[in-house]
Amino acid sequence: MSENAWTRWPSREALGRAGATRPRRLLNWAIRVVVIGLLLWGAYNQKHAGIWTGLAAAAGVVAAGFLAWAFFRTTYQHRLVPSLLLLAALMGIAVAAEATGFRALALVLWCGCGITALERLPLAAAAPVTSAGLAAYSAFNNDVWLTTAASVVGMALAGYVLRLDAEARGNAQRLLAQERAARVAEAESAALAERARIAREIHDVLAHSLSAQLVHLEAARLLIERGADRERILERVVAARGMARDGLAETRQALSALRGELTPLEDFLGELVSGAEGAAVTVTGEARPLPAEASQAVRRVAQEALTNVRKHAQGATVDLRLDYSEHQVTLNVRDSGGRPGDLTGSGGGYGLLGMRERAELLGGSLDAGPDEEGFVVTLKVPV
């Protein structure tokens, strides 16, 4: 056994009552009440004891009970010197009880000190206390030596078993506390992840819509300053209004998705391309429901890719291909190339970055770049 095992206190969880079942606590109190009652009964029924001697014995029992309670408190606080002093006081009461003829009280106190010290003190301090208590019991017990020896060994083993049982209960309490702390940390992490998810959703929905509105409104301001005709100014304002309306609709869709109200992915892509001229959707593989995060990633990447086509390749045809395989889903958005639109300069380049971050958070990948004709965006997400 290592040095730490000899000098280490039992844990506070082991020395406390937390984790003890209600029947076990009731049994412990019942044992204490029975022992104290028997000692008081024995004190009053000693043949040579008068009323004053009996009262003195009862006072000794009460004092021993108080000292035992104080010993339990100091050991719970891991205070070695006060604990040893309290045990010395209890053994002093036992000596006084033996000297005045109250042997039952003395034997119980010696045994109790020996067993409790082994249960609640560091082994290096408990060993001499237990040895002294059980040696005193052996010296003054009237049983034959074999019975006394068996009793001493049994009490020593009982004290050590109680120590091991308390340590096991303490370990269980620590593991339970760690598990609760881990659950709290997991809940906090999940809340932070949900906040990040909401931030990504709001960015994906609003960032390009707002930047495009800003471009149109800025153009309208310049037209007003230059004295342009009313129709040109109105065209820019109406375009900004339409983008605001589309952004609001997309925001509502995102909030519905965050609440779990997701339409089937194939239906969503069909609705997405329904208003885009020259766009088509092809689905291959066995369609199936996807996890919410994976489904949202596909939806947002498809939206972003179509937005980029409208901005940078007006008039291009777009082919959206969704492929379900066993372990992943792949979205491929390919355009045929076209002329730059009026909004080519809008946005800060966050679209592709946001799509790539979304894919990497799910353990997937996103590739985007030009091909022979136009531009290709490929998203792969494990499911």
Coordinates of C-alpha atoms in Angstrom, one line a residue:
M1 CA 0.0 0.0 0.0
S2 CA 1.5 3.4 -1.0
E3 CA 2.3 6.2 1.4
N4 CA -0.6 8.2 0.2
A5 CA -3.0 5.5 1.1
W6 CA -1.7 5.6 4.7
T7 CA -1.9 9.4 5.0
R8 CA -4.9 10.1 2.9
W9 CA -8.2 11.0 4.5
P10 CA -11.4 9.4 3.3
S11 CA -13.1 11.8 0.9
R12 CA -15.7 14.2 2.3
E13 CA -18.3 12.4 0.2
A14 CA -17.4 9.2 2.0
L15 CA -17.6 10.8 5.4
G16 CA -20.8 12.7 4.7
R17 CA -24.4 11.4 4.5
A18 CA -25.0 12.4 0.9
G19 CA -25.8 9.4 -1.2
A20 CA -26.9 7.2 1.7
T21 CA -30.3 5.7 1.1
R22 CA -33.2 6.6 3.5
P23 CA -33.4 3.0 4.9
R24 CA -29.7 3.0 5.6
R25 CA -29.9 6.3 7.5
L26 CA -32.8 5.0 9.5
L27 CA -30.9 1.9 10.3
N28 CA -27.9 3.9 11.5
W29 CA -30.1 6.0 13.8
A30 CA -31.9 3.0 15.1
I31 CA -28.6 1.3 16.0
R32 CA -27.4 4.5 17.8
V33 CA -30.6 4.8 19.7
V34 CA -30.6 1.1 20.7
V35 CA -26.9 1.3 21.9
I36 CA -27.5 4.4 23.9
G37 CA -30.7 3.0 25.4
L38 CA -28.9 -0.2 26.4
L39 CA -26.0 1.7 28.0
L40 CA -28.4 3.9 29.9
W41 CA -30.4 0.8 31.0
G42 CA -27.3 -0.9 32.1
A43 CA -26.1 2.2 34.0
Y44 CA -29.3 2.4 36.0
N45 CA -29.4 -1.4 36.7
Q46 CA -25.9 -1.8 38.1
K47 CA -26.5 -3.6 41.5
H48 CA -24.0 -1.4 43.3
A49 CA -25.1 1.8 41.7
G50 CA -27.2 4.3 43.5
I51 CA -29.2 7.2 42.1
W52 CA -26.2 9.6 42.0
T53 CA -23.9 7.0 40.4
G54 CA -26.6 6.2 37.9
L55 CA -27.0 9.9 37.0
A56 CA -23.2 10.2 36.7
A57 CA -23.2 7.2 34.3
A58 CA -26.1 8.7 32.3
A59 CA -24.1 12.0 32.1
G60 CA -21.1 10.0 30.9
V61 CA -23.3 8.5 28.2
V62 CA -24.6 11.9 27.1
A63 CA -21.1 13.3 27.1
A64 CA -19.8 10.4 25.0
G65 CA -22.6 11.0 22.6
F66 CA -21.7 14.6 22.3
L67 CA -18.0 13.8 21.8
A68 CA -18.9 11.3 19.2
W69 CA -21.0 13.8 17.3
A70 CA -18.1 16.3 17.5
F71 CA -15.7 13.6 16.3
F72 CA -17.9 13.0 13.2
R73 CA -17.8 16.8 12.5
T74 CA -14.1 17.2 12.8
T75 CA -13.3 14.2 10.7
Y76 CA -15.7 15.5 8.0
Q77 CA -13.6 18.7 8.1
H78 CA -10.4 16.6 7.9
R79 CA -9.0 18.1 11.1
L80 CA -6.7 15.5 12.5
V81 CA -5.6 16.9 15.9
P82 CA -9.1 17.8 17.2
S83 CA -10.3 14.4 16.0
L84 CA -7.5 12.6 18.0
L85 CA -8.2 14.7 21.0
L86 CA -11.9 13.8 20.9
L87 CA -11.0 10.1 20.6
A88 CA -8.7 10.5 23.6
A89 CA -11.6 12.1 25.6
L90 CA -13.9 9.2 24.6
M91 CA -11.3 6.6 25.8
G92 CA -10.9 8.6 29.0
I93 CA -14.6 8.2 29.6
A94 CA -14.2 4.5 28.9
V95 CA -11.4 4.3 31.5
A96 CA -13.5 6.1 34.0
A97 CA -16.5 3.8 33.3
E98 CA -14.3 0.7 33.8
A99 CA -12.9 2.2 37.1
T100 CA -16.4 2.8 38.5
G101 CA -17.7 -0.6 37.5
F102 CA -19.6 0.3 34.3
R103 CA -17.8 -2.2 32.1
A104 CA -20.5 -2.4 29.4
L105 CA -20.1 1.3 28.7
A106 CA -16.3 1.0 28.7
L107 CA -16.3 -1.9 26.3
V108 CA -18.7 -0.3 23.9
L109 CA -16.7 2.9 23.9
W110 CA -13.4 1.1 23.3
C111 CA -14.8 -0.9 20.5
G112 CA -16.6 2.1 19.0
C113 CA -13.4 4.2 19.1
G114 CA -11.4 1.5 17.4
I115 CA -14.0 0.8 14.6
T116 CA -14.8 4.4 13.9
A117 CA -11.2 5.5 13.8
L118 CA -10.5 2.9 11.2
E119 CA -13.5 4.0 9.2
R120 CA -13.0 7.8 9.4
L121 CA -9.3 8.6 10.0
P122 CA -6.2 8.3 7.8
L123 CA -4.9 4.8 8.2
A124 CA -1.6 6.0 9.7
A125 CA -3.5 7.7 12.5
A126 CA -6.3 5.1 12.8
A127 CA -3.9 2.1 13.2
P128 CA -2.6 3.1 16.7
V129 CA -6.1 4.3 17.9
T130 CA -7.7 1.1 16.8
S131 CA -5.0 -1.0 18.3
A132 CA -5.3 0.8 21.6
G133 CA -9.1 0.6 21.7
L134 CA -9.2 -3.1 20.8
A135 CA -6.3 -3.9 23.1
A136 CA -8.3 -2.3 26.0
Y137 CA -11.3 -4.3 25.0
S138 CA -9.3 -7.5 25.0
A139 CA -7.7 -6.8 28.4
F140 CA -11.0 -6.2 30.2
N141 CA -13.4 -8.5 28.4
N142 CA -14.4 -11.6 30.4
D143 CA -14.7 -14.0 27.4
V144 CA -12.2 -16.7 26.7
W145 CA -9.2 -15.7 24.8
L146 CA -10.3 -17.4 21.5
T147 CA -13.7 -15.6 21.5
T148 CA -12.0 -12.3 22.4
A149 CA -9.5 -12.7 19.6
A150 CA -12.2 -13.6 17.1
S151 CA -14.2 -10.5 18.2
V152 CA -11.2 -8.2 17.9
V153 CA -10.4 -9.5 14.4
G154 CA -14.0 -9.2 13.4
M155 CA -14.3 -5.6 14.6
A156 CA -11.1 -4.6 12.8
L157 CA -12.4 -6.1 9.6
A158 CA -15.8 -4.5 10.2
G159 CA -14.1 -1.1 10.5
Y160 CA -12.1 -1.6 7.4
V161 CA -15.1 -2.8 5.4
L162 CA -17.1 0.2 6.6
R163 CA -14.2 2.4 5.3
L164 CA -14.2 0.7 1.9
D165 CA -18.0 0.9 1.7
A166 CA -17.9 4.6 2.5
E167 CA -15.1 5.2 -0.1
A168 CA -17.2 3.4 -2.7
R169 CA -20.2 5.6 -1.9
G170 CA -18.0 8.7 -2.0
N171 CA -16.6 7.7 -5.4
A172 CA -20.2 7.1 -6.7
Q173 CA -21.1 10.6 -5.4
R174 CA -18.1 12.2 -7.1
L175 CA -18.9 10.4 -10.4
L176 CA -22.5 11.6 -10.1
A177 CA -21.3 15.2 -9.5
Q178 CA -18.9 14.9 -12.5
E179 CA -21.7 13.6 -14.7
R180 CA -24.0 16.4 -13.7
A181 CA -21.3 18.9 -14.4
A182 CA -20.6 17.3 -17.7
R183 CA -24.3 17.5 -18.5
V184 CA -24.4 21.2 -17.6
A185 CA -21.3 21.9 -19.8
E186 CA -22.9 19.9 -22.6
A187 CA -26.1 21.9 -22.3
E188 CA -24.1 25.2 -22.3
S189 CA -22.1 23.9 -25.4
A190 CA -25.4 23.0 -27.1
A191 CA -26.8 26.4 -26.4
L192 CA -23.7 28.1 -27.8
A193 CA -23.8 25.9 -30.9
E194 CA -27.5 26.8 -31.3
R195 CA -26.7 30.4 -31.1
A196 CA -23.9 30.0 -33.7
R197 CA -26.4 28.1 -35.9
I198 CA -28.9 30.9 -35.6
A199 CA -26.2 33.4 -36.4
R200 CA -25.3 31.5 -39.5
E201 CA -28.9 31.2 -40.6
I202 CA -29.5 34.9 -40.2
H203 CA -26.3 35.7 -42.1
D204 CA -27.1 33.4 -44.9
V205 CA -30.6 34.7 -45.3
L206 CA -30.1 38.5 -44.9
A207 CA -26.5 39.3 -45.7
H208 CA -26.7 39.3 -49.5
S209 CA -30.3 40.6 -49.5
L210 CA -29.3 43.6 -47.5
S211 CA -26.1 44.3 -49.5
A212 CA -28.1 44.1 -52.8
Q213 CA -30.7 46.5 -51.4
L214 CA -27.9 48.9 -50.4
V215 CA -26.5 48.8 -53.9
H216 CA -29.9 49.7 -55.4
L217 CA -30.6 52.4 -52.9
E218 CA -27.1 53.9 -53.4
A219 CA -27.8 53.8 -57.2
A220 CA -31.1 55.6 -56.6
R221 CA -29.4 58.2 -54.5
L222 CA -26.8 58.9 -57.2
L223 CA -29.6 59.1 -59.8
I224 CA -31.4 61.6 -57.7
E225 CA -28.3 63.7 -57.2
R226 CA -27.7 63.7 -61.0
G227 CA -31.3 64.7 -61.7
A228 CA -32.2 61.4 -63.6
D229 CA -35.7 60.8 -64.7
R230 CA -38.3 59.5 -62.3
E231 CA -38.7 56.1 -64.0
R232 CA -35.0 55.1 -63.6
I233 CA -35.1 56.1 -59.9
L234 CA -38.4 54.3 -59.4
E235 CA -36.9 51.2 -61.0
R236 CA -34.1 51.1 -58.5
V237 CA -36.4 51.7 -55.5
V238 CA -38.9 49.0 -56.7
A239 CA -36.0 46.5 -57.1
A240 CA -34.8 47.3 -53.5
R241 CA -38.3 46.8 -52.2
G242 CA -38.6 43.4 -54.0
M243 CA -35.3 42.3 -52.5
A244 CA -36.5 43.4 -49.0
R245 CA -39.7 41.4 -49.5
D246 CA -37.7 38.3 -50.6
G247 CA -35.4 38.7 -47.7
L248 CA -38.3 38.8 -45.3
A249 CA -39.8 35.7 -46.8
E250 CA -36.5 33.8 -46.6
T251 CA -36.2 34.9 -42.9
R252 CA -39.6 33.4 -42.1
Q253 CA -38.5 30.2 -43.9
A254 CA -35.3 30.1 -41.8
L255 CA -37.2 30.6 -38.5
S256 CA -39.6 27.9 -39.5
A257 CA -36.6 25.6 -40.2
L258 CA -35.1 26.5 -36.8
R259 CA -38.4 25.3 -35.2
G260 CA -38.1 22.1 -37.1
E261 CA -40.8 22.9 -39.7
L262 CA -38.8 21.7 -42.7
T263 CA -40.4 20.9 -46.0
P264 CA -38.9 17.9 -47.9
L265 CA -35.6 18.8 -49.4
E266 CA -36.7 17.9 -53.0
D267 CA -39.8 20.1 -52.7
F268 CA -37.7 23.0 -51.4
L269 CA -35.2 22.8 -54.3
G270 CA -38.1 22.6 -56.7
E271 CA -39.7 25.8 -55.3
L272 CA -36.2 27.4 -55.3
V273 CA -35.7 27.0 -59.1
S274 CA -39.4 27.6 -60.0
G275 CA -38.9 31.3 -60.2
A276 CA -35.5 31.1 -61.9
E277 CA -35.5 30.9 -65.7
G278 CA -33.3 28.1 -67.1
A279 CA -32.8 26.3 -63.8
A280 CA -33.7 22.6 -63.2
V281 CA -33.3 20.1 -60.4
T282 CA -32.3 16.4 -60.8
V283 CA -32.4 14.0 -57.9
T284 CA -30.5 10.7 -57.9
G285 CA -30.3 7.9 -55.4
E286 CA -32.9 6.9 -52.8
A287 CA -34.4 10.0 -51.3
R288 CA -34.7 10.0 -47.5
P289 CA -35.1 12.4 -44.6
L290 CA -31.8 14.0 -43.6
P291 CA -30.7 15.4 -40.2
A292 CA -31.7 19.0 -39.7
E293 CA -28.2 20.4 -39.9
A294 CA -27.4 18.5 -43.1
S295 CA -30.7 19.5 -44.7
Q296 CA -30.2 23.1 -43.8
A297 CA -26.7 23.1 -45.2
V298 CA -27.9 21.8 -48.6
R299 CA -30.7 24.4 -48.7
R300 CA -28.5 27.3 -47.8
V301 CA -25.8 26.3 -50.3
A302 CA -28.4 25.9 -53.0
Q303 CA -29.8 29.4 -52.2
E304 CA -26.3 31.0 -52.1
A305 CA -25.2 29.3 -55.4
L306 CA -28.4 30.5 -57.2
T307 CA -27.9 34.0 -55.8
N308 CA -24.3 34.1 -57.1
V309 CA -25.6 33.0 -60.6
R310 CA -28.0 35.9 -60.7
K311 CA -25.3 38.3 -59.6
H312 CA -22.4 37.1 -61.8
A313 CA -23.9 35.1 -64.7
Q314 CA -27.2 36.6 -65.8
G315 CA -28.9 34.5 -68.5
A316 CA -27.0 31.3 -67.6
T317 CA -28.8 28.0 -67.4
V318 CA -28.4 26.3 -64.0
D319 CA -28.4 22.5 -63.2
L320 CA -28.9 21.5 -59.6
R321 CA -28.1 17.8 -59.0
L322 CA -28.9 16.2 -55.6
D323 CA -27.4 12.8 -55.1
Y324 CA -28.2 10.5 -52.2
S325 CA -25.6 7.8 -51.5
E326 CA -25.3 5.5 -48.5
H327 CA -23.2 7.7 -46.3
Q328 CA -23.4 11.2 -47.7
V329 CA -25.5 13.6 -49.8
T330 CA -24.0 15.6 -52.6
L331 CA -25.3 18.8 -54.1
N332 CA -23.8 20.0 -57.4
V333 CA -24.8 23.4 -58.8
R334 CA -23.4 24.1 -62.3
D335 CA -24.1 27.1 -64.5
S336 CA -23.4 27.6 -68.2
G337 CA -21.8 31.0 -67.8
G338 CA -23.4 34.4 -68.6
R339 CA -22.9 38.1 -68.4
P340 CA -22.2 39.9 -65.1
G341 CA -25.3 41.3 -63.5
D342 CA -25.9 44.7 -62.0
L343 CA -25.1 43.3 -58.5
T344 CA -21.8 41.8 -59.3
G345 CA -20.0 44.1 -57.0
S346 CA -22.4 43.6 -54.0
G347 CA -21.5 41.6 -51.0
G348 CA -18.2 41.2 -49.2
G349 CA -17.2 37.7 -50.3
Y350 CA -18.8 36.0 -47.3
G351 CA -21.1 33.7 -49.2
L352 CA -18.5 31.1 -50.2
L353 CA -16.8 31.4 -46.8
G354 CA -20.1 30.9 -45.0
M355 CA -21.0 27.8 -47.2
R356 CA -17.6 26.3 -46.6
E357 CA -17.7 26.9 -42.8
R358 CA -21.2 25.3 -42.7
A359 CA -19.9 22.2 -44.6
E360 CA -16.8 21.8 -42.4
L361 CA -18.8 22.1 -39.2
L362 CA -20.7 19.0 -40.4
G363 CA -17.6 17.1 -41.3
G364 CA -18.2 17.7 -45.0
S365 CA -16.5 19.7 -47.8
L366 CA -17.3 22.4 -50.3
D367 CA -15.5 23.0 -53.6
A368 CA -16.3 26.1 -55.7
G369 CA -14.6 27.3 -58.9
P370 CA -14.9 27.8 -62.6
D371 CA -15.1 25.0 -65.1
E372 CA -15.0 24.9 -68.9
E373 CA -18.2 26.9 -69.3
G374 CA -19.3 28.5 -66.1
F375 CA -19.0 28.0 -62.4
V376 CA -19.5 24.9 -60.3
V377 CA -20.3 24.5 -56.6
T378 CA -20.1 21.0 -55.1
L379 CA -21.2 20.3 -51.5
K380 CA -20.6 16.9 -49.8
V381 CA -22.2 16.3 -46.4
P382 CA -22.0 13.0 -44.4
V383 CA -25.3 11.7 -43.2

